[in-house]
Tab-separated table of C-alpha atoms in Angstrom:
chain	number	residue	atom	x	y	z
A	296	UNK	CA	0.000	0.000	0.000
A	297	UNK	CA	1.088	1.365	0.657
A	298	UNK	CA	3.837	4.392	-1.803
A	299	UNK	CA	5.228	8.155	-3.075
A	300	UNK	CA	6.374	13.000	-1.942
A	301	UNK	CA	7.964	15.962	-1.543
A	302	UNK	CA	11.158	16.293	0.716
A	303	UNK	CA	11.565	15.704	4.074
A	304	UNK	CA	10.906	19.074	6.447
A	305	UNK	CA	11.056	20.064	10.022
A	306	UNK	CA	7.266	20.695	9.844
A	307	UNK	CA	6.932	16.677	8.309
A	308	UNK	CA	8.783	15.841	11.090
A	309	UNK	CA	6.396	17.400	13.750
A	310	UNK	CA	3.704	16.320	12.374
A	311	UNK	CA	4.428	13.037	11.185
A	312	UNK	CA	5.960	12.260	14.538
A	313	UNK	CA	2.679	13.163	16.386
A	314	UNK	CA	1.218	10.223	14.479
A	315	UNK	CA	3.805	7.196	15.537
A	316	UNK	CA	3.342	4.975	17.709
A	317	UNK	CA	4.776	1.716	18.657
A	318	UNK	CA	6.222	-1.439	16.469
A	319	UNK	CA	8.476	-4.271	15.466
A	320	UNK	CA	10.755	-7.549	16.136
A	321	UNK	CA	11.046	-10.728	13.879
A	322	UNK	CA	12.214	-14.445	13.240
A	323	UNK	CA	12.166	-17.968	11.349
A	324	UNK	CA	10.206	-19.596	8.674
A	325	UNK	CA	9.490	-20.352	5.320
A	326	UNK	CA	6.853	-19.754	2.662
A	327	UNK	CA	6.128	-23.079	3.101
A	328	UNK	CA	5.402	-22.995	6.581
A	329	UNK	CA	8.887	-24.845	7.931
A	330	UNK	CA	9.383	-23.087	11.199
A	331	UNK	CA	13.005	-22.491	12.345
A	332	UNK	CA	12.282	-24.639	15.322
A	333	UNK	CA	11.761	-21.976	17.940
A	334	UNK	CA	14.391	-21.557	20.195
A	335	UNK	CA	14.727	-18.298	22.452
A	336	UNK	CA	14.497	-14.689	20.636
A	337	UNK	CA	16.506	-12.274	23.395
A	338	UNK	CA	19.215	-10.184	21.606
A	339	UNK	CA	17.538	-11.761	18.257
A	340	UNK	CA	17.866	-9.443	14.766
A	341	UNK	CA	15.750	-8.309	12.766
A	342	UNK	CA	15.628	-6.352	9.079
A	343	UNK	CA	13.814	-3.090	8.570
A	344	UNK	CA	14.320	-2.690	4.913
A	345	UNK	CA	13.038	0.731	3.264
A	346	UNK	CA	12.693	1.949	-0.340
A	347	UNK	CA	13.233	5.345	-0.662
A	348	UNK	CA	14.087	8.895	0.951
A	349	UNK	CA	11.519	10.456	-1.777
A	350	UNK	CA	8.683	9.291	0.502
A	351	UNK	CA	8.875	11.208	4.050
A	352	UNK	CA	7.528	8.664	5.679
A	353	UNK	CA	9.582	6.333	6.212
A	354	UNK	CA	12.860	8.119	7.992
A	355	UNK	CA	10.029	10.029	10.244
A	356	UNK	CA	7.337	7.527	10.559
A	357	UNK	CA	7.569	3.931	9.457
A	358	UNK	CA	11.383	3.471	11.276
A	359	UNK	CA	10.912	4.934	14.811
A	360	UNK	CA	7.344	3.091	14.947
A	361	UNK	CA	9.428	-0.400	14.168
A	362	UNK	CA	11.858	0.045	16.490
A	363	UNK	CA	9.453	1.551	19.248
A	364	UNK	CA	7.682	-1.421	18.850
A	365	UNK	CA	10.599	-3.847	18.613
A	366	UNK	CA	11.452	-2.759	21.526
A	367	UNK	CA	7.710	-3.169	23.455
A	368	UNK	CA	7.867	-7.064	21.984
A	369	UNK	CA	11.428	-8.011	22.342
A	370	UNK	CA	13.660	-5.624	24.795
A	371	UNK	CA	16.884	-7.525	23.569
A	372	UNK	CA	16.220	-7.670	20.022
A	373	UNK	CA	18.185	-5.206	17.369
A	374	UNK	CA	16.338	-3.837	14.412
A	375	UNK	CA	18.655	-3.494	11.795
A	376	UNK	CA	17.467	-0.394	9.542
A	377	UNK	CA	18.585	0.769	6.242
A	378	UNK	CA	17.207	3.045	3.220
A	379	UNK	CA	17.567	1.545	-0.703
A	380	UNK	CA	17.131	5.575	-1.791
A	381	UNK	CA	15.222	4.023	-4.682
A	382	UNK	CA	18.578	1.560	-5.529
A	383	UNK	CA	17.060	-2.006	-6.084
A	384	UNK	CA	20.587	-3.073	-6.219
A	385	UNK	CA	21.415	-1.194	-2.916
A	386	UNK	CA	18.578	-3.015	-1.213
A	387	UNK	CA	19.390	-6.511	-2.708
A	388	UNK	CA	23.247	-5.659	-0.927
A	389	UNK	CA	21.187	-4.599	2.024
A	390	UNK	CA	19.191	-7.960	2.166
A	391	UNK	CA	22.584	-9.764	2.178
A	392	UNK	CA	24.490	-7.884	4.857
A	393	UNK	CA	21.353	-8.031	7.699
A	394	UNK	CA	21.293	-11.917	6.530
A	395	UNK	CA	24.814	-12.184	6.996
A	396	UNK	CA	24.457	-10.231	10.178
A	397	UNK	CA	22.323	-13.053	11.286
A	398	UNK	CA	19.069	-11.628	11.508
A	399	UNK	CA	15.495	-13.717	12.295
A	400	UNK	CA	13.063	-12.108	10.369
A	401	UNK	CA	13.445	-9.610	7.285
A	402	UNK	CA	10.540	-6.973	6.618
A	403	UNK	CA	10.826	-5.197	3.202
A	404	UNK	CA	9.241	-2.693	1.625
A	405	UNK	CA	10.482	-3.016	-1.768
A	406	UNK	CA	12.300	-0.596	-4.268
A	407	UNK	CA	11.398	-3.118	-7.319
A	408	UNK	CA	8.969	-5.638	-6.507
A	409	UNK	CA	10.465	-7.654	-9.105
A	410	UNK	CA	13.736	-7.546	-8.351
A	411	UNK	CA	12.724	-8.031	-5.169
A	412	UNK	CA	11.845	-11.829	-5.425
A	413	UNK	CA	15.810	-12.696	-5.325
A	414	UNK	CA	15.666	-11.097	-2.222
A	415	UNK	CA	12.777	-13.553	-0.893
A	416	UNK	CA	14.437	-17.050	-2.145
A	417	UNK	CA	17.371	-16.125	-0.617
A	418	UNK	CA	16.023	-14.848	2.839
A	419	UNK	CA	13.848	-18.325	2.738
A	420	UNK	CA	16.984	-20.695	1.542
A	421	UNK	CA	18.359	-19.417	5.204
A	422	UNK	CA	15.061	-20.131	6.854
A	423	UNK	CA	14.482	-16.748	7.784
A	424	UNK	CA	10.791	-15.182	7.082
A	425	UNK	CA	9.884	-11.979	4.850
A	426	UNK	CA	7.179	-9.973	5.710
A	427	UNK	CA	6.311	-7.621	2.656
A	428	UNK	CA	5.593	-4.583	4.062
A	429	UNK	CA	3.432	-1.870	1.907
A	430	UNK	CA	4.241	-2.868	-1.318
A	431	UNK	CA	3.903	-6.521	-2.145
A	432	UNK	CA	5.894	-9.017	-4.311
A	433	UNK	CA	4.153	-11.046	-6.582
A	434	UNK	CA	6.492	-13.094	-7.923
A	435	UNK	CA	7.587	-15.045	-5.465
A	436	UNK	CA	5.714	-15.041	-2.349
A	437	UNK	CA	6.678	-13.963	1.005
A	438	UNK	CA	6.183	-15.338	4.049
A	439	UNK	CA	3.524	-12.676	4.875
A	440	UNK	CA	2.488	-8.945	3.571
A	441	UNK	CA	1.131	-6.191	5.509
A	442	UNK	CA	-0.103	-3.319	3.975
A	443	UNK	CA	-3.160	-0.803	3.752
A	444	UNK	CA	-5.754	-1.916	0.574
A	445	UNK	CA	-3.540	-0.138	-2.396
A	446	UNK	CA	-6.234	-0.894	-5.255
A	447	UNK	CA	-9.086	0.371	-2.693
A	448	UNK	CA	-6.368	3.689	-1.789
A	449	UNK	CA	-6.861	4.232	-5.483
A	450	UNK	CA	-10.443	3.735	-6.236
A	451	UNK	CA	-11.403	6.061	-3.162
A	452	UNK	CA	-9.096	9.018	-4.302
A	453	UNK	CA	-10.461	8.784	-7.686
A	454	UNK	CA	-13.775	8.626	-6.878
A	455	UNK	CA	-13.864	11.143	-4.640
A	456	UNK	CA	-12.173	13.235	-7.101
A	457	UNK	CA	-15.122	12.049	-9.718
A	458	UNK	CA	-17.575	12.730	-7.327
A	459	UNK	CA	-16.556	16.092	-6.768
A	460	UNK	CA	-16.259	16.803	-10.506
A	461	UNK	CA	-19.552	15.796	-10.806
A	462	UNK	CA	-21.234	17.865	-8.223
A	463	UNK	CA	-19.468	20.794	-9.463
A	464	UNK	CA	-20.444	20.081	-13.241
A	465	UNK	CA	-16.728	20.364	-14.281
A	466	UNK	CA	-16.335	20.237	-18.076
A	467	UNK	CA	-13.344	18.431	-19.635
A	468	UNK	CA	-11.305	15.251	-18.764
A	469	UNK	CA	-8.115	14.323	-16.612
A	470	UNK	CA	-4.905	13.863	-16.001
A	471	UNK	CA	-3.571	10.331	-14.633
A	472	UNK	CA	-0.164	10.948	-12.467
A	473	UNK	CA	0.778	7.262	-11.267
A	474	UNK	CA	3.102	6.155	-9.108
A	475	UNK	CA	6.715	4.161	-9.860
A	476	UNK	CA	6.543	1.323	-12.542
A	477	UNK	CA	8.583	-0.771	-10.683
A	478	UNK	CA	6.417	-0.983	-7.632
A	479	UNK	CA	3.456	-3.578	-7.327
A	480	UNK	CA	1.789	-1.478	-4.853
A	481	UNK	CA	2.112	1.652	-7.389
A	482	UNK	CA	0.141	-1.173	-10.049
A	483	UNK	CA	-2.743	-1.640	-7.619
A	484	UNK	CA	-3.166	1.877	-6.853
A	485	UNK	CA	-3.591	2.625	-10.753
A	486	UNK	CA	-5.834	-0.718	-11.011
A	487	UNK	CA	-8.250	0.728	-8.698
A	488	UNK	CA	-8.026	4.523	-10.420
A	489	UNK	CA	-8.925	2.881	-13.985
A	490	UNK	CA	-11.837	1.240	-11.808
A	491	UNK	CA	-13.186	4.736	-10.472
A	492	UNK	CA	-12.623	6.879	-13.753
A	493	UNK	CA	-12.685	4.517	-16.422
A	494	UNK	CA	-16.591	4.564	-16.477
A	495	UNK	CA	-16.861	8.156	-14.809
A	496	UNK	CA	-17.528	10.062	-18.337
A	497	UNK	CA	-14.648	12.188	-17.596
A	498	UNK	CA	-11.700	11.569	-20.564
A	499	UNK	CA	-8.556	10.337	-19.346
A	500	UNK	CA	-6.526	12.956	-21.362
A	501	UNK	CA	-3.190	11.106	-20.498
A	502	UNK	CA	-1.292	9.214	-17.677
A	503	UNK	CA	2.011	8.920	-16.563
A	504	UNK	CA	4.229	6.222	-14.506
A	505	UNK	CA	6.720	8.529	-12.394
A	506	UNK	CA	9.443	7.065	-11.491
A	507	UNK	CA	10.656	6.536	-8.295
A	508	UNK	CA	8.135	8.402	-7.217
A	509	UNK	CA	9.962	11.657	-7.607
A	510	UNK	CA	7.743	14.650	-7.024
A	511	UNK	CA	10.090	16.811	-9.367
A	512	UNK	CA	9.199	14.169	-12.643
A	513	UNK	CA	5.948	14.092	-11.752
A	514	UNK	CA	5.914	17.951	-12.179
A	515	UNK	CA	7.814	17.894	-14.849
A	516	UNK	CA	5.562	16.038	-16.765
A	517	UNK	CA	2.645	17.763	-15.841
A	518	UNK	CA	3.730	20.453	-16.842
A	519	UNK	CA	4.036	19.224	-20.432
A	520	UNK	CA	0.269	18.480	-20.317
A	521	UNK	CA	-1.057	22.050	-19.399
A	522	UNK	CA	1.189	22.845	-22.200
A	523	UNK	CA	-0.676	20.318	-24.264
A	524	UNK	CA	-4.352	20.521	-23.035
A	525	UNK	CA	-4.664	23.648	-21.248
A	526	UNK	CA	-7.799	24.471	-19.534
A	527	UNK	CA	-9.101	20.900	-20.659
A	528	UNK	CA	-7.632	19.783	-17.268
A	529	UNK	CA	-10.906	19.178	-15.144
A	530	UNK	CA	-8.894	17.578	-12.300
A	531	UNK	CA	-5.252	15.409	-11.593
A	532	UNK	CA	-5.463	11.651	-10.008
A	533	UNK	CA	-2.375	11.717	-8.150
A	534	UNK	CA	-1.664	8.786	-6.507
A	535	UNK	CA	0.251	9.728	-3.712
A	536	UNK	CA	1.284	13.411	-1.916
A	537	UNK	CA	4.421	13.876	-3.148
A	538	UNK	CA	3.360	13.468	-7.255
A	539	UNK	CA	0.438	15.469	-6.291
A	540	UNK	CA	2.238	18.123	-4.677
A	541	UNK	CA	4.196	17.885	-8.102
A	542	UNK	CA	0.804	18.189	-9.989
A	543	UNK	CA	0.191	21.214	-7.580
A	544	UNK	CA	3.403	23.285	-8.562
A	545	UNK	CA	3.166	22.567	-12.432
A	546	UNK	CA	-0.273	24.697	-12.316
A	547	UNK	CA	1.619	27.177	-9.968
A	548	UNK	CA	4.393	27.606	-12.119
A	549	UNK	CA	2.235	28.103	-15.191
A	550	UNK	CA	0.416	30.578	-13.445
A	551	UNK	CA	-3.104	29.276	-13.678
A	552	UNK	CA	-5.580	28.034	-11.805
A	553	UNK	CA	-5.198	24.965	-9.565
A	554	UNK	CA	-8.118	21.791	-10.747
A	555	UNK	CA	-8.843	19.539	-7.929
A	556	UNK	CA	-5.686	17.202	-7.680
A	557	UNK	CA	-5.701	13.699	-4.975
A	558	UNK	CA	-3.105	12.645	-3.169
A	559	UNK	CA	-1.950	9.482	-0.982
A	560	UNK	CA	-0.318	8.786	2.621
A	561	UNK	CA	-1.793	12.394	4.939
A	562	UNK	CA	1.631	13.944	4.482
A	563	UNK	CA	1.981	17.208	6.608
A	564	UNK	CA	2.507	19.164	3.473
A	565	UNK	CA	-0.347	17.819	1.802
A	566	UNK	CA	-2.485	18.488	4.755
A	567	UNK	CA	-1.430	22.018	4.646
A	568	UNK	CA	-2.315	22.231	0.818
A	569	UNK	CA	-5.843	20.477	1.853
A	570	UNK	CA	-6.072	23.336	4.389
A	571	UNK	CA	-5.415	26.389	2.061
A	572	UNK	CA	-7.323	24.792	-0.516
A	573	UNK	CA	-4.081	23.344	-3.383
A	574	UNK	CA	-5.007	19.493	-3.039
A	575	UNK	CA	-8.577	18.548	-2.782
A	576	UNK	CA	-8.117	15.323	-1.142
A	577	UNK	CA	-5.333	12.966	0.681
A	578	UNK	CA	-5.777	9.800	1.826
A	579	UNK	CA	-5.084	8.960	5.876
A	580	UNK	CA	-3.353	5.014	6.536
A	581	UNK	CA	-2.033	5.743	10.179
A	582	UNK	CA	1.359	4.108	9.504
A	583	UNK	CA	1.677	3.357	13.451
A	584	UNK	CA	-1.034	0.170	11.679
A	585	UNK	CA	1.207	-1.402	9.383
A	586	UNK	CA	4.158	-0.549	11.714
A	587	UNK	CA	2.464	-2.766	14.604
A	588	UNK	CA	0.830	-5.460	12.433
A	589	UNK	CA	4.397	-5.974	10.635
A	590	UNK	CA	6.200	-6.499	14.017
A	591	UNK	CA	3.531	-8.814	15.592
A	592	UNK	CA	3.915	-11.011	12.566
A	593	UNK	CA	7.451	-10.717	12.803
A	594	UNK	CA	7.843	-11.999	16.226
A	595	UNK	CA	5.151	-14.909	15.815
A	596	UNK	CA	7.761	-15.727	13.069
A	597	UNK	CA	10.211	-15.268	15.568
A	598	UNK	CA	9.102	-17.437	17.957
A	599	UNK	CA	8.580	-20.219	15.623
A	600	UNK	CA	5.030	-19.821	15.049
A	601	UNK	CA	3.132	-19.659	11.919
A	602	UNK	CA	0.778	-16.301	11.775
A	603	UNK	CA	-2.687	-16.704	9.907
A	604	UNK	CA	-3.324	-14.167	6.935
A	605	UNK	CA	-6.729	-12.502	6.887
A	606	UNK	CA	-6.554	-12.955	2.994
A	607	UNK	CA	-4.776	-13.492	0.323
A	608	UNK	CA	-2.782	-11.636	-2.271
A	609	UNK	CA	-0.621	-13.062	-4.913
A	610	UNK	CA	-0.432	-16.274	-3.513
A	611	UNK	CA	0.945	-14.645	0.104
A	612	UNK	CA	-1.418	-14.522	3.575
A	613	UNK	CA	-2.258	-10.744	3.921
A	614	UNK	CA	-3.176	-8.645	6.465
A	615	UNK	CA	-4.578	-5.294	4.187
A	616	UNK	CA	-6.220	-2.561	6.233
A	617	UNK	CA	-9.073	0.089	4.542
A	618	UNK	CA	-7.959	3.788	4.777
A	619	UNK	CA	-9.928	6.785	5.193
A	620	UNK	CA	-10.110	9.094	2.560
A	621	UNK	CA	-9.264	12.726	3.628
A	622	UNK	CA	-10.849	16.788	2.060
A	623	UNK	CA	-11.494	19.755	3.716
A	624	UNK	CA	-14.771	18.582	5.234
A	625	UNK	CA	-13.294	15.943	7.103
A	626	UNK	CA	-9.714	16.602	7.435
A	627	UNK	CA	-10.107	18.036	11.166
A	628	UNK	CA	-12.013	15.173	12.589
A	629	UNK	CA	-9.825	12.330	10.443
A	630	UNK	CA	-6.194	14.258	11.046
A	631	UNK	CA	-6.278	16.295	14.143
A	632	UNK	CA	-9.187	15.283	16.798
A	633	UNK	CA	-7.822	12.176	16.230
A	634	UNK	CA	-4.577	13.046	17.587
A	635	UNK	CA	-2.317	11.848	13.975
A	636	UNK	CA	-1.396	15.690	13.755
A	637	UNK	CA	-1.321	18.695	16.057
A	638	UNK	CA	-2.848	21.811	15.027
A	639	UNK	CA	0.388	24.135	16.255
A	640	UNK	CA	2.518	21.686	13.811
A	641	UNK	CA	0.327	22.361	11.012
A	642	UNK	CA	-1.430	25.572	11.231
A	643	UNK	CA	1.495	27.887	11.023
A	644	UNK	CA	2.316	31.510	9.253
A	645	UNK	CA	-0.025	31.487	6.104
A	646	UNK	CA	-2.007	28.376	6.656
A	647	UNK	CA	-3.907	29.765	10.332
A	648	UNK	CA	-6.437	31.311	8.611
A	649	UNK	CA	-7.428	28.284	6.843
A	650	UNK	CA	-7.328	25.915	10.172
A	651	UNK	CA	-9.563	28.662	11.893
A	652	UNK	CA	-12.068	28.519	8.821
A	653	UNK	CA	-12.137	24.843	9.847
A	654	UNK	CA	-12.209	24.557	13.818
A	655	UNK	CA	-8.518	23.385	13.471
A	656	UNK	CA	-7.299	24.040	16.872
């Protein structure tokens, strides 16, 4: 599920961090179910392996959550973190070293879902478990995969988008700004797009895969479209907040007016663009979820057990949480009574007005 985002900030950092919470620890088996017998888990390792730094989240969210939990679970235990920086290469090198290191369970969220099925037969070969966390990897399955619904994250931004369009009689058709080609998760999130706009009667004018995620190509190429279809832009499905932040400063920097664009994963900057009005919509997967639910089925791994998926997706037992979907009439109930952000984090210099138009406080 879920991702996808503009550069880390102090501000992310505030705000994400009021939205952690506790997760994490890990050990032994195979896809097939062989356990690695059990055995004790104090001072036990286990691999926290990341995608990218394009993506706030994961430096300021998904990591401290692990560990915080890690530590709640297993006191003794060691998460070994690391960062690919969108390298599938660099996380394959990754894999090896935290296997060579010894490490009980290995959860991945991967750069290249592909690529990352080398990564599976060889954690599994060792007997040591891989939780797919976020995005998942089809061909080869994991032990287990944790992650928010991706194909319902993108029928629910593009619907609401739709929806909107609809009420407000908007003429014209839209642009499709997807996220990286290499990333299964990225695949669902379009699948369930096509299935909201596909049969809205709005023309998709054009999509793009961005790669990596990169806000700054996602821009790029968005502005090449208002070049191309001007004020025929009814509205932007972007599938996450950084590539709609992207969408959002193409229109900027073109100097006309800002359509409805989505966005993906309750960033603080994209709650700030909610808030003044840039983004019409976001969607809110409290990571502190995944974070938890990855590190319980680690340690049932761990301690030679076998954990029971709620479903299944490409062959793997899933756990896959529903999100809520996030716009200006619901961001201060969904975001900020609930505690995820704090209102002095957020609502700061040119963005109080709009948090006082909407009982932010």
């Amino acid at each position: 599920m879920n991702r996808a985002k503009i550069r880390t900030s102090a501000l992310a950092a505030a705000a994400i961090a009021a939205s952690v919470s506790l997760t994490a620890c890990g050990s032994g088996s195979t896809n097939g179910g062989t356990g690695s017998g059990g055995g004790g888990v104090e001072n036990a390792k286990v691999a926290f392996l990341m995608p990218d730094l394009a993506s706030t989240r994961y430096e300021l969210a998904d990591k401290p959550l692990f560990e915080a939990k890690m530590k709640q679970l297993c006191p003794s235990c060691t998460v070994i973190y690391q960062n690919a920086d969108s390298d599938a290469a660099k996380q394959q090198q990754q894999a090896n070293s935290a296997l060579a290191q010894g490490v009980k369970a290995l959860v991945i969220d991967p750069v290249d879902s592909a690529a990352a099925a080398t990564i599976v037969k060889t954690a599994q070969s060792q007997k040591v478990p891989v939780i797919a966390y976020d995005r998942p990897i089809p061909a080869t399955p994991a032990d287990y995969y944790v992650s928010f619904d991706n194909e319902k994250i993108g029928a629910m931004i593009a619907q609401s988008l739709v929806d909107h369009l609809k009420q407000e009689n908007a003429k014209g058709g839209l642009l499709e700004v997807n996220g990286s080609p290499t990333d299964a998760a990225a695949g669902l999130i379009k699948k369930g797009i096509h299935s909201a706009i596909d049969p809205s009667g709005f023309k998709l004018l054009a999509e793009y895969d961005t790669p990596d995620w990169q806000p700054e190509k996602a821009q790029t190429w968005v502005s090449g479209q208002i070049t191309r279809f001007g004020d025929q832009i009814a509205g932007v499905v972007a599938a996450n907040d950084g590539t709609g932040g992207g969408a959002i400063a193409a229109f900027k920097a073109a100097g006309v007016k800002v359509p409805p664009v989505t966005g993906n994963d309750a960033e603080a900057a994209a709650a700030q663009r909610i808030i003044a009005g840039d983004q019409f919509n976001t969607i809110s997967k409290p990571i502190k979820i995944v974070a938890e639910a990855s590190a319980n089925v680690a340690y049932q791994f761990m301690k030679g057990e076998k954990p029971a998926g709620k479903t299944t997706l490409y062959n793997t037992p899933s756990e896959l949480f529903v999100p809520t979907v996030v716009t200006r009439q619901n961001i201060n109930e969904v975001l900020f009574q609930s505690g995820i952000m704090k209102a002095s984090d957020v609502c700061t210099g040119a963005y109080a007005k709009g948090c006082a138009e909407l009982g932010i406080k």
